[in-house]
């Protein structure tokens, strides 16, 4: 099997690769400005950035290496919620999310040499109503500060989530089922 390269510094993505049996992979992080053209849908946006990351990562990899890139964004009413700038920004985001539905989209690109495949996954997440005191308590844990949408579903942020429709792992940052099917098209098998 060709060597796999994860072009991401995300510890969650590294953990998810290991969970699906990909325990040997290199990490190479390309320099990419995460900008995108105006007018794209949420899924088109994450796909665009994922492709940009893959193009940049390809310059760091041998042609036979399989490169995985991803970009995850949180959208509330088609408005992007990035990582909070500070605690006040985290409170603003979490207040907007509480008691409502939002969408987490991840674009994934698998590239080997000149061959590239990009897809995306969207998951609806429903937050329960939460008090300002609960949200401030969550912010004090520090967990929201490096997460898109100001929460991590794999941690204490799970206590704010009432339910979801779609891929749980997508909300963590990597839709592993979709990724496994994409890797299958590049000759990577999981149950052999």
Coordinates of C-alpha atoms in Angstrom, one line a residue:
X1 CA 0.0 0.0 0.0
X2 CA 1.2 3.5 -0.8
X3 CA 2.3 5.7 2.1
X4 CA -0.5 7.9 3.5
X5 CA 0.1 11.5 4.4
X6 CA -2.3 13.5 6.5
X7 CA -1.9 17.2 5.7
X8 CA -3.4 18.4 8.9
X9 CA -2.2 19.4 12.4
X10 CA -5.5 18.4 14.0
X11 CA -5.1 15.9 16.8
X12 CA -8.7 14.8 16.3
X13 CA -8.1 13.9 12.6
X14 CA -5.0 12.0 13.6
X15 CA -7.0 10.1 16.3
X16 CA -9.8 9.3 13.8
X17 CA -7.4 7.9 11.2
X18 CA -5.9 5.6 13.9
X19 CA -9.4 4.6 15.0
X20 CA -10.1 3.2 11.5
X21 CA -6.9 1.3 11.4
X22 CA -4.6 3.8 9.6
X23 CA -1.9 3.9 12.3
X24 CA 1.1 4.6 10.1
X25 CA 0.9 7.9 8.3
X26 CA 3.1 10.9 7.9
X27 CA 2.0 14.4 8.8
X28 CA 2.9 17.3 6.5
X29 CA 1.2 20.6 7.0
X30 CA 1.1 22.9 3.9
X31 CA 0.9 26.7 4.2
X32 CA -2.5 27.6 2.9
X33 CA -4.6 30.8 3.2
X34 CA -8.1 29.6 4.0
X35 CA -9.9 32.0 1.7
X36 CA -12.5 31.2 -0.8
X37 CA -14.6 32.9 -3.5
X38 CA -17.9 34.6 -2.5
X39 CA -21.2 33.0 -3.3
X40 CA -20.2 29.4 -2.6
X41 CA -22.6 27.1 -0.6
X42 CA -21.3 25.7 2.7
X43 CA -20.4 22.4 1.0
X44 CA -18.8 24.1 -1.9
X45 CA -16.8 26.3 0.5
X46 CA -15.2 23.4 2.4
X47 CA -14.6 21.4 -0.8
X48 CA -12.8 24.4 -2.3
X49 CA -10.5 24.9 0.8
X50 CA -9.9 21.1 1.0
X51 CA -8.7 21.1 -2.7
X52 CA -6.5 24.1 -2.0
X53 CA -4.9 22.3 0.9
X54 CA -4.4 19.2 -1.3
X55 CA -2.8 21.2 -4.1
X56 CA -0.4 22.8 -1.6
X57 CA 0.3 19.5 0.2
X58 CA 1.1 17.8 -3.1
X59 CA 4.3 19.9 -3.4
X60 CA 5.5 18.3 -0.1
X61 CA 4.8 14.7 -1.2
X62 CA 6.1 12.1 -3.5
X63 CA 3.8 11.3 -6.5
X64 CA 3.0 7.8 -5.1
X65 CA 2.0 9.1 -1.7
X66 CA -1.8 9.3 -0.9
X67 CA -2.5 12.7 0.6
X68 CA -5.6 13.4 2.8
X69 CA -6.8 16.9 3.4
X70 CA -9.9 18.2 5.1
X71 CA -11.6 21.4 6.1
X72 CA -14.4 21.6 8.6
X73 CA -16.7 24.6 9.1
X74 CA -19.8 25.3 11.3
X75 CA -22.7 27.1 9.7
X76 CA -25.7 28.7 11.4
X77 CA -28.3 29.9 8.8
X78 CA -25.5 29.7 6.2
X79 CA -23.3 32.1 8.2
X80 CA -19.9 30.6 8.9
X81 CA -18.9 30.4 12.6
X82 CA -15.1 30.1 12.8
X83 CA -12.9 29.7 15.8
X84 CA -13.7 32.2 18.5
X85 CA -11.4 35.3 18.8
X86 CA -11.8 35.4 22.6
X87 CA -14.1 34.4 25.4
X88 CA -16.7 37.0 24.5
X89 CA -16.8 35.8 20.9
X90 CA -17.2 32.2 22.2
X91 CA -20.1 33.3 24.3
X92 CA -21.7 35.1 21.3
X93 CA -21.4 31.9 19.2
X94 CA -22.6 29.5 21.8
X95 CA -25.5 31.8 22.7
X96 CA -26.5 31.9 19.0
X97 CA -26.3 28.1 18.8
X98 CA -28.2 27.2 22.0
X99 CA -31.7 25.7 21.4
X100 CA -31.1 25.7 17.6
X101 CA -30.0 23.6 14.7
X102 CA -26.8 24.2 12.8
X103 CA -24.8 22.4 10.2
X104 CA -21.2 21.1 10.3
X105 CA -19.6 20.6 6.9
X106 CA -16.3 18.9 6.1
X107 CA -14.7 18.9 2.7
X108 CA -12.3 16.0 2.2
X109 CA -9.8 15.6 -0.6
X110 CA -7.7 12.4 -1.4
X111 CA -4.9 13.0 -3.8
X112 CA -2.2 10.8 -5.3
X113 CA 0.0 12.4 -7.9
X114 CA -2.3 14.2 -10.4
X115 CA -5.3 12.2 -9.4
X116 CA -7.6 13.9 -6.9
X117 CA -11.1 13.2 -5.5
X118 CA -13.0 15.8 -3.4
X119 CA -16.3 15.2 -1.5
X120 CA -18.1 16.7 1.4
X121 CA -20.3 15.6 4.3
X122 CA -22.9 17.7 6.1
X123 CA -24.3 16.9 9.6
X124 CA -27.1 18.7 11.3
X125 CA -26.5 19.3 15.0
X126 CA -29.2 20.3 17.5
X127 CA -28.1 22.2 20.6
X128 CA -30.3 22.0 23.7
X129 CA -31.3 25.3 25.4
X130 CA -28.6 26.3 27.8
X131 CA -28.3 29.1 30.4
X132 CA -25.7 31.8 30.2
X133 CA -24.1 30.4 33.3
X134 CA -23.7 27.0 31.7
X135 CA -22.2 28.5 28.6
X136 CA -19.8 30.6 30.7
X137 CA -18.9 27.5 32.7
X138 CA -18.1 25.6 29.4
X139 CA -16.0 28.5 28.2
X140 CA -14.0 28.5 31.4
X141 CA -12.9 24.9 30.6
X142 CA -10.9 26.4 27.6
X143 CA -12.3 23.7 25.3
X144 CA -14.2 26.1 22.9
X145 CA -11.2 28.3 22.2
X146 CA -9.7 26.4 19.3
X147 CA -12.8 24.9 17.8
X148 CA -15.0 26.1 14.9
X149 CA -18.4 27.1 16.3
X150 CA -16.8 27.3 19.8
X151 CA -17.5 23.7 20.9
X152 CA -16.0 20.2 20.6
X153 CA -18.5 17.4 20.4
X154 CA -15.9 14.9 21.5
X155 CA -15.4 16.6 24.8
X156 CA -17.6 18.6 27.3
X157 CA -19.3 20.2 24.3
X158 CA -21.3 17.0 24.0
X159 CA -23.3 18.1 27.0
X160 CA -24.7 20.9 24.9
X161 CA -25.8 18.6 22.0
X162 CA -29.3 17.3 22.1
X163 CA -29.1 15.2 19.0
X164 CA -27.6 15.1 15.5
X165 CA -28.6 13.9 12.0
X166 CA -25.7 12.5 10.1
X167 CA -22.1 11.5 10.7
X168 CA -20.9 12.1 14.3
X169 CA -17.2 11.8 13.2
X170 CA -17.8 14.6 10.7
X171 CA -18.6 16.9 13.6
X172 CA -15.2 15.9 15.0
X173 CA -13.5 17.0 11.8
X174 CA -13.3 13.9 9.5
X175 CA -16.2 11.8 8.1
X176 CA -14.5 8.5 8.4
X177 CA -17.0 6.4 6.4
X178 CA -16.9 8.8 3.4
X179 CA -13.1 8.9 3.7
X180 CA -12.8 5.1 3.8
X181 CA -14.9 4.9 0.5
X182 CA -12.7 7.5 -1.1
X183 CA -9.5 5.8 -0.1
X184 CA -10.9 2.5 -1.5
X185 CA -10.8 4.2 -4.9
X186 CA -7.1 4.7 -4.4
X187 CA -6.6 1.0 -3.5
X188 CA -6.7 1.3 0.3
X189 CA -8.6 -1.5 1.9
X190 CA -9.6 -1.9 5.5
X191 CA -10.8 -5.4 6.2
X192 CA -8.3 -7.5 4.2

